[in-house]
């Protein structure tokens, strides 16, 4: 019986921590969609922003880009997004950065 109680507490802890992560971090899948729709048009080979994929930076560099740089070269490019959108895009790029577990160019 005591074992059962410990198990339930442990499960509740795991569940609540994933919940916190999901709210705190961005939604990578949504970020991918937003990236393809809104960043990629300017960021393919030959376009004004030049080719850019998640692989262009490390995780740390992506975080720095979203927290500090904020698209300094043309700030308007980030202006139309909500904080949540930017978090999602940041998460997508972070999850597939060159030093991530799943490095990925984006289709
Ligand atoms: C309206 C066109 C446009 C859009 C939309 C756009 N960018 Fe850019 N981006 C640029 C241009 C222009 C540069 C500067 C390229 C250069 O320095 O030659 C740039 C530069 C960058 C850089 C390089 C910064 C550096 O010096 O390391 C990153 C990273 C970047 N953009 C990310 C994004 C992301 C993420 C999005 C979508 C949220 C986005 N861009 C949307 C035009 C755009």
PDB file of C-alpha atoms and ligand atoms in Angstrom:
ATOM      1  CA  UNK A   1       0.000   0.000   0.000  1.00  0.00           C
ATOM      2  CA  UNK A   2       2.808   2.374   0.889  1.00  0.00           C
ATOM      3  CA  UNK A   3       4.538   1.427  -2.334  1.00  0.00           C
ATOM      4  CA  UNK A   4       1.435   2.396  -4.267  1.00  0.00           C
ATOM      5  CA  UNK A   5       1.366   5.803  -2.657  1.00  0.00           C
ATOM      6  CA  UNK A   6       4.998   6.457  -3.523  1.00  0.00           C
ATOM      7  CA  UNK A   7       4.304   5.405  -7.081  1.00  0.00           C
ATOM      8  CA  UNK A   8       1.395   7.792  -7.385  1.00  0.00           C
ATOM      9  CA  UNK A   9       3.426  10.670  -5.989  1.00  0.00           C
ATOM     10  CA  UNK A  10       6.287   9.872  -8.360  1.00  0.00           C
ATOM     11  CA  UNK A  11       3.940   9.768 -11.333  1.00  0.00           C
ATOM     12  CA  UNK A  12       2.354  13.049 -10.349  1.00  0.00           C
ATOM     13  CA  UNK A  13       5.779  14.634 -10.159  1.00  0.00           C
ATOM     14  CA  UNK A  14       6.776  13.397 -13.611  1.00  0.00           C
ATOM     15  CA  UNK A  15       3.482  14.527 -15.039  1.00  0.00           C
ATOM     16  CA  UNK A  16       3.623  18.015 -13.555  1.00  0.00           C
ATOM     17  CA  UNK A  17       7.225  18.541 -14.625  1.00  0.00           C
ATOM     18  CA  UNK A  18       6.430  17.694 -18.266  1.00  0.00           C
ATOM     19  CA  UNK A  19       3.481  20.009 -18.038  1.00  0.00           C
ATOM     20  CA  UNK A  20       5.691  22.840 -16.829  1.00  0.00           C
ATOM     21  CA  UNK A  21       8.165  22.168 -19.626  1.00  0.00           C
ATOM     22  CA  UNK A  22       5.443  22.268 -22.227  1.00  0.00           C
ATOM     23  CA  UNK A  23       4.262  25.655 -21.034  1.00  0.00           C
ATOM     24  CA  UNK A  24       7.680  27.090 -20.362  1.00  0.00           C
ATOM     25  CA  UNK A  25       9.451  25.981 -23.524  1.00  0.00           C
ATOM     26  CA  UNK A  26       8.029  26.656 -26.950  1.00  0.00           C
ATOM     27  CA  UNK A  27       6.104  24.307 -29.191  1.00  0.00           C
ATOM     28  CA  UNK A  28       8.647  23.076 -31.692  1.00  0.00           C
ATOM     29  CA  UNK A  29       6.095  21.780 -34.189  1.00  0.00           C
ATOM     30  CA  UNK A  30       4.289  25.055 -34.292  1.00  0.00           C
ATOM     31  CA  UNK A  31       7.637  26.816 -34.522  1.00  0.00           C
ATOM     32  CA  UNK A  32       8.542  24.798 -37.573  1.00  0.00           C
ATOM     33  CA  UNK A  33       5.325  25.777 -39.260  1.00  0.00           C
ATOM     34  CA  UNK A  34       5.852  29.449 -38.432  1.00  0.00           C
ATOM     35  CA  UNK A  35       9.466  29.322 -39.529  1.00  0.00           C
ATOM     36  CA  UNK A  36       8.594  27.836 -42.903  1.00  0.00           C
ATOM     37  CA  UNK A  37       5.802  30.263 -43.446  1.00  0.00           C
ATOM     38  CA  UNK A  38       7.380  33.456 -42.179  1.00  0.00           C
ATOM     39  CA  UNK A  39      11.170  33.186 -42.038  1.00  0.00           C
ATOM     40  CA  UNK A  40      12.003  30.933 -44.925  1.00  0.00           C
ATOM     41  CA  UNK A  41      10.760  33.189 -47.717  1.00  0.00           C
ATOM     42  CA  UNK A  42      13.597  35.618 -46.851  1.00  0.00           C
ATOM     43  CA  UNK A  43      16.022  32.894 -45.875  1.00  0.00           C
ATOM     44  CA  UNK A  44      16.616  30.600 -48.796  1.00  0.00           C
ATOM     45  CA  UNK A  45      19.679  30.681 -50.984  1.00  0.00           C
ATOM     46  CA  UNK A  46      19.470  33.750 -53.181  1.00  0.00           C
ATOM     47  CA  UNK A  47      16.824  35.600 -51.115  1.00  0.00           C
ATOM     48  CA  UNK A  48      17.626  38.804 -49.219  1.00  0.00           C
ATOM     49  CA  UNK A  49      18.322  37.141 -45.867  1.00  0.00           C
ATOM     50  CA  UNK A  50      20.539  34.435 -47.317  1.00  0.00           C
ATOM     51  CA  UNK A  51      20.222  30.723 -46.663  1.00  0.00           C
ATOM     52  CA  UNK A  52      19.422  29.876 -43.056  1.00  0.00           C
ATOM     53  CA  UNK A  53      18.397  26.597 -41.429  1.00  0.00           C
ATOM     54  CA  UNK A  54      18.347  25.289 -37.847  1.00  0.00           C
ATOM     55  CA  UNK A  55      21.847  23.985 -38.633  1.00  0.00           C
ATOM     56  CA  UNK A  56      23.178  27.501 -39.151  1.00  0.00           C
ATOM     57  CA  UNK A  57      23.695  27.979 -35.425  1.00  0.00           C
ATOM     58  CA  UNK A  58      24.311  26.174 -32.160  1.00  0.00           C
ATOM     59  CA  UNK A  59      21.637  26.005 -29.470  1.00  0.00           C
ATOM     60  CA  UNK A  60      23.368  28.732 -27.526  1.00  0.00           C
ATOM     61  CA  UNK A  61      23.590  30.951 -30.583  1.00  0.00           C
ATOM     62  CA  UNK A  62      19.887  30.526 -31.322  1.00  0.00           C
ATOM     63  CA  UNK A  63      18.965  31.491 -27.785  1.00  0.00           C
ATOM     64  CA  UNK A  64      21.231  34.492 -28.021  1.00  0.00           C
ATOM     65  CA  UNK A  65      19.672  35.463 -31.327  1.00  0.00           C
ATOM     66  CA  UNK A  66      16.156  35.479 -29.867  1.00  0.00           C
ATOM     67  CA  UNK A  67      17.101  37.042 -26.527  1.00  0.00           C
ATOM     68  CA  UNK A  68      19.697  39.600 -27.527  1.00  0.00           C
ATOM     69  CA  UNK A  69      20.122  40.085 -31.266  1.00  0.00           C
ATOM     70  CA  UNK A  70      16.390  40.012 -32.070  1.00  0.00           C
ATOM     71  CA  UNK A  71      17.022  40.211 -35.779  1.00  0.00           C
ATOM     72  CA  UNK A  72      19.035  43.385 -35.433  1.00  0.00           C
ATOM     73  CA  UNK A  73      19.661  43.612 -39.175  1.00  0.00           C
ATOM     74  CA  UNK A  74      15.957  44.102 -39.839  1.00  0.00           C
ATOM     75  CA  UNK A  75      13.959  44.190 -36.584  1.00  0.00           C
ATOM     76  CA  UNK A  76      10.645  44.418 -38.439  1.00  0.00           C
ATOM     77  CA  UNK A  77      11.004  40.761 -39.351  1.00  0.00           C
ATOM     78  CA  UNK A  78      10.266  39.770 -35.731  1.00  0.00           C
ATOM     79  CA  UNK A  79       7.850  42.612 -35.017  1.00  0.00           C
ATOM     80  CA  UNK A  80       4.742  40.897 -36.305  1.00  0.00           C
ATOM     81  CA  UNK A  81       5.115  37.836 -34.071  1.00  0.00           C
ATOM     82  CA  UNK A  82       3.710  37.403 -30.582  1.00  0.00           C
ATOM     83  CA  UNK A  83       6.042  36.439 -27.738  1.00  0.00           C
ATOM     84  CA  UNK A  84       4.558  32.960 -27.905  1.00  0.00           C
ATOM     85  CA  UNK A  85       5.247  32.637 -31.640  1.00  0.00           C
ATOM     86  CA  UNK A  86       8.850  33.689 -31.119  1.00  0.00           C
ATOM     87  CA  UNK A  87       9.232  31.171 -28.338  1.00  0.00           C
ATOM     88  CA  UNK A  88       7.909  28.440 -30.627  1.00  0.00           C
ATOM     89  CA  UNK A  89      10.259  29.408 -33.451  1.00  0.00           C
ATOM     90  CA  UNK A  90      13.154  29.629 -31.011  1.00  0.00           C
ATOM     91  CA  UNK A  91      12.260  26.145 -29.731  1.00  0.00           C
ATOM     92  CA  UNK A  92      12.158  24.646 -33.209  1.00  0.00           C
ATOM     93  CA  UNK A  93      15.532  26.119 -34.186  1.00  0.00           C
ATOM     94  CA  UNK A  94      17.015  25.150 -30.813  1.00  0.00           C
ATOM     95  CA  UNK A  95      15.741  21.556 -31.029  1.00  0.00           C
ATOM     96  CA  UNK A  96      17.372  21.065 -34.425  1.00  0.00           C
ATOM     97  CA  UNK A  97      20.480  23.202 -34.020  1.00  0.00           C
ATOM     98  CA  UNK A  98      23.781  21.898 -35.321  1.00  0.00           C
ATOM     99  CA  UNK A  99      24.781  20.684 -31.839  1.00  0.00           C
ATOM    100  CA  UNK A 100      21.335  19.266 -30.949  1.00  0.00           C
ATOM    101  CA  UNK A 101      20.258  15.618 -30.680  1.00  0.00           C
ATOM    102  CA  UNK A 102      18.315  15.927 -33.900  1.00  0.00           C
ATOM    103  CA  UNK A 103      20.145  18.291 -36.228  1.00  0.00           C
ATOM    104  CA  UNK A 104      17.893  19.023 -39.153  1.00  0.00           C
ATOM    105  CA  UNK A 105      17.616  21.330 -42.109  1.00  0.00           C
ATOM    106  CA  UNK A 106      14.005  22.167 -42.550  1.00  0.00           C
ATOM    107  CA  UNK A 107      12.521  20.467 -45.575  1.00  0.00           C
TER     108      UNK A 107
HETATM  109  C1  LIG B   1      11.717  40.452 -44.713  1.00  0.00           C
HETATM  110  C2  LIG B   1      12.763  39.462 -44.855  1.00  0.00           C
HETATM  111  C3  LIG B   1      13.155  38.666 -43.643  1.00  0.00           C
HETATM  112  C4  LIG B   1      12.360  37.903 -42.824  1.00  0.00           C
HETATM  113  C5  LIG B   1      10.847  37.725 -42.892  1.00  0.00           C
HETATM  114  C6  LIG B   1      13.234  37.280 -41.867  1.00  0.00           C
HETATM  115  N1  LIG B   1      14.526  37.663 -42.083  1.00  0.00           N
HETATM  116 FE1  LIG B   1      16.179  37.050 -41.019  1.00  0.00          FE
HETATM  117  N2  LIG B   1      17.343  38.295 -42.112  1.00  0.00           N
HETATM  118  C7  LIG B   1      16.911  39.093 -43.156  1.00  0.00           C
HETATM  119  C8  LIG B   1      18.023  39.894 -43.629  1.00  0.00           C
HETATM  120  C9  LIG B   1      17.966  40.911 -44.766  1.00  0.00           C
HETATM  121  C10 LIG B   1      19.151  39.552 -42.828  1.00  0.00           C
HETATM  122  C11 LIG B   1      20.561  40.101 -42.929  1.00  0.00           C
HETATM  123  C12 LIG B   1      21.345  39.231 -43.852  1.00  0.00           C
HETATM  124  C13 LIG B   1      22.774  39.690 -43.966  1.00  0.00           C
HETATM  125  O1  LIG B   1      23.352  40.105 -42.981  1.00  0.00           O
HETATM  126  O2  LIG B   1      23.297  39.581 -45.077  1.00  0.00           O
HETATM  127  C14 LIG B   1      18.689  38.527 -41.900  1.00  0.00           C
HETATM  128  C15 LIG B   1      19.483  37.906 -40.971  1.00  0.00           C
HETATM  129  C16 LIG B   1      19.073  36.887 -40.129  1.00  0.00           C
HETATM  130  C17 LIG B   1      19.928  36.127 -39.263  1.00  0.00           C
HETATM  131  C18 LIG B   1      21.429  36.265 -39.174  1.00  0.00           C
HETATM  132  C19 LIG B   1      21.801  37.127 -38.004  1.00  0.00           C
HETATM  133  C20 LIG B   1      23.249  36.972 -37.723  1.00  0.00           C
HETATM  134  O3  LIG B   1      23.991  37.923 -38.013  1.00  0.00           O
HETATM  135  O4  LIG B   1      23.673  35.920 -37.253  1.00  0.00           O
HETATM  136  C21 LIG B   1      19.153  35.240 -38.589  1.00  0.00           C
HETATM  137  C22 LIG B   1      19.585  34.213 -37.575  1.00  0.00           C
HETATM  138  C23 LIG B   1      17.795  35.461 -39.051  1.00  0.00           C
HETATM  139  N3  LIG B   1      17.784  36.460 -39.974  1.00  0.00           N
HETATM  140  C24 LIG B   1      16.702  34.742 -38.573  1.00  0.00           C
HETATM  141  C25 LIG B   1      15.395  34.962 -38.961  1.00  0.00           C
HETATM  142  C26 LIG B   1      14.258  34.301 -38.382  1.00  0.00           C
HETATM  143  C27 LIG B   1      14.330  33.261 -37.265  1.00  0.00           C
HETATM  144  C28 LIG B   1      13.152  34.771 -39.020  1.00  0.00           C
HETATM  145  C29 LIG B   1      11.705  34.449 -38.757  1.00  0.00           C
HETATM  146  C30 LIG B   1      11.225  34.694 -37.410  1.00  0.00           C
HETATM  147  C31 LIG B   1      13.613  35.733 -40.003  1.00  0.00           C
HETATM  148  N4  LIG B   1      14.976  35.819 -39.938  1.00  0.00           N
HETATM  149  C32 LIG B   1      12.780  36.424 -40.878  1.00  0.00           C
HETATM  150  C33 LIG B   1      15.641  39.137 -43.689  1.00  0.00           C
HETATM  151  C34 LIG B   1      14.524  38.510 -43.151  1.00  0.00           C
END
